[in-house]
Short mmCIF file of C-alpha atoms in Angstrom, two decimals:
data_model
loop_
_atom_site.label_atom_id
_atom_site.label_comp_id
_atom_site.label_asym_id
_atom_site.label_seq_id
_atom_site.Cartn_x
_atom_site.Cartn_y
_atom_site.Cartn_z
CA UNK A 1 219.31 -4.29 148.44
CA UNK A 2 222.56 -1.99 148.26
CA UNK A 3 225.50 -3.16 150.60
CA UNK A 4 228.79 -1.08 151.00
CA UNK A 5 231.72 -2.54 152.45
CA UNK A 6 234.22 0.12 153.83
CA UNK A 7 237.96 -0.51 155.03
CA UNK A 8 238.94 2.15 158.09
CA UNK A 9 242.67 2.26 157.31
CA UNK A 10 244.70 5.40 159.38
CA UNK A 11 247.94 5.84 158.71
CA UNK A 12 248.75 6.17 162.53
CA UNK A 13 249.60 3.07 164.66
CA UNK A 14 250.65 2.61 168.33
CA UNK A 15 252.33 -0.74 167.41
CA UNK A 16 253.50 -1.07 163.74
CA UNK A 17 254.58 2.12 161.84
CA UNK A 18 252.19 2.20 158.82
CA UNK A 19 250.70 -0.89 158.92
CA UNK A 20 248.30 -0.74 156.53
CA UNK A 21 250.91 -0.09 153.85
CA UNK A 22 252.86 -3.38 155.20
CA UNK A 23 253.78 -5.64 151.83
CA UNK A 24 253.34 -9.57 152.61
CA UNK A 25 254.27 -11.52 149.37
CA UNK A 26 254.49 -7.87 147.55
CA UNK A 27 250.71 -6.82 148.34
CA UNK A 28 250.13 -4.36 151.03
CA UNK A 29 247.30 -5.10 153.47
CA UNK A 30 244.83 -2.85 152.27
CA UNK A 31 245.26 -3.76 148.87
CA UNK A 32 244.51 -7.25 149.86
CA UNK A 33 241.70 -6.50 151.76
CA UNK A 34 239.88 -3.92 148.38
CA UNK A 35 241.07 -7.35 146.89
CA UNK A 36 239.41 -10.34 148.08
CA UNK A 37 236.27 -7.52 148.85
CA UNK A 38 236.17 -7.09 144.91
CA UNK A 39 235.79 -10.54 144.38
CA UNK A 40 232.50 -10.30 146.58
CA UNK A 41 229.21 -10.27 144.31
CA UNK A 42 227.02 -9.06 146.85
CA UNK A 43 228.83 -5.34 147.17
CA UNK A 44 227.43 -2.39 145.11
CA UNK A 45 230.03 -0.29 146.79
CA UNK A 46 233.54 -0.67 148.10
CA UNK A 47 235.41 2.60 150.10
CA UNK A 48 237.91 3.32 152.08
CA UNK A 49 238.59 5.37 155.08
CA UNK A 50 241.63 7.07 155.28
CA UNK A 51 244.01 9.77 156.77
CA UNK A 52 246.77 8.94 154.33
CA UNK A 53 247.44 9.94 150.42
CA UNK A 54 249.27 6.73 149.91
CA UNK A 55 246.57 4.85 151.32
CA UNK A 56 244.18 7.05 148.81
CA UNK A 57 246.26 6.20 146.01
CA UNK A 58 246.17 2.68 146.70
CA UNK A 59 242.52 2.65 146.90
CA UNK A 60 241.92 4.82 143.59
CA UNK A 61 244.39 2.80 141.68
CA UNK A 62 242.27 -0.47 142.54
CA UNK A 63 239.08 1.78 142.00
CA UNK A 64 237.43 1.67 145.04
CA UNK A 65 235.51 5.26 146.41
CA UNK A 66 238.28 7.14 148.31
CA UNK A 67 237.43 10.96 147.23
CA UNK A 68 238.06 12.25 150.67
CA UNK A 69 240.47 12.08 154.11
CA UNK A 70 239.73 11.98 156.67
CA UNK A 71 239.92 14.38 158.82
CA UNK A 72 243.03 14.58 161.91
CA UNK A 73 239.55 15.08 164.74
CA UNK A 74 238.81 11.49 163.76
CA UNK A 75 242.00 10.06 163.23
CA UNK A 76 243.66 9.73 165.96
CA UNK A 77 244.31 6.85 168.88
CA UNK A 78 241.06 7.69 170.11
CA UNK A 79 238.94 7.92 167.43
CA UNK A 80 236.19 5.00 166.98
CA UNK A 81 235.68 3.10 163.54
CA UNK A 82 231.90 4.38 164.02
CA UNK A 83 233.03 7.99 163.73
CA UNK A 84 235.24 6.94 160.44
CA UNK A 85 232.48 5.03 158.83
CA UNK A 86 230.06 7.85 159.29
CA UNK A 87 232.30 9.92 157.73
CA UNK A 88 232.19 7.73 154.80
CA UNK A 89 228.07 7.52 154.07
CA UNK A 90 228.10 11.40 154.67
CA UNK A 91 230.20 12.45 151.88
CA UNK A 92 229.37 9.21 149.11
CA UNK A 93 226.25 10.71 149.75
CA UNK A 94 224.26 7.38 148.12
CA UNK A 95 221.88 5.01 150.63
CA UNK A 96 222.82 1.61 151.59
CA UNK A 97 220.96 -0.68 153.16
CA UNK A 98 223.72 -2.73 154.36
CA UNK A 99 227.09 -1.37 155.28
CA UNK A 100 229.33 -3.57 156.44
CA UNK A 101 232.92 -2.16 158.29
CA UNK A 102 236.03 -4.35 157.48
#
């Protein structure tokens, strides 16, 4: 069985500018979240989602699958996780049989 976990993280935010760059005890939250997911034997795949080249870098420097943004049509206020997790298994181009969002 193949499982991916993916991590939806926009840059935008109606409530905290950037929060998914946000350092708590010198770790931003999406680098804590590709961390405790790499600790996770059951994952053949870790990737994020993103609108944001910082938020890319992050994810490539921790080597996770982040070879693509996301586009602004499904970034916005309105856009649904489904629409950024499809996004994902489209361009990985790889089958899961498990995909999990986080």
């Amino acid at each position: 069985m193949k499982c991916i976990a993916i991590i939806p993280a926009r840059i935008g935010s109606k409530t905290i500018k950037k929060k998914n760059l946000v350092k708590v005890n010198g770790i931003s939250f999406v680098e804590k979240t590709i961390k405790s997911l790499k600790k996770n034997k059951f994952l053949d795949c870790i990737a994020v989602s993103t609108d944001s080249t910082e938020i890319q870098k992050i994810a490539k420097k921790n080597g996770v699958w982040c070879e693509f943004l996301r586009p602004k049509q499904i970034s916005g206020d309105k856009s649904t996780t489904n629409s950024a997790v499809n996004f994902v298994i489209k361009k990985i181009k790889k089958k899961f049989d498990f995909i999990f969002e986080i």
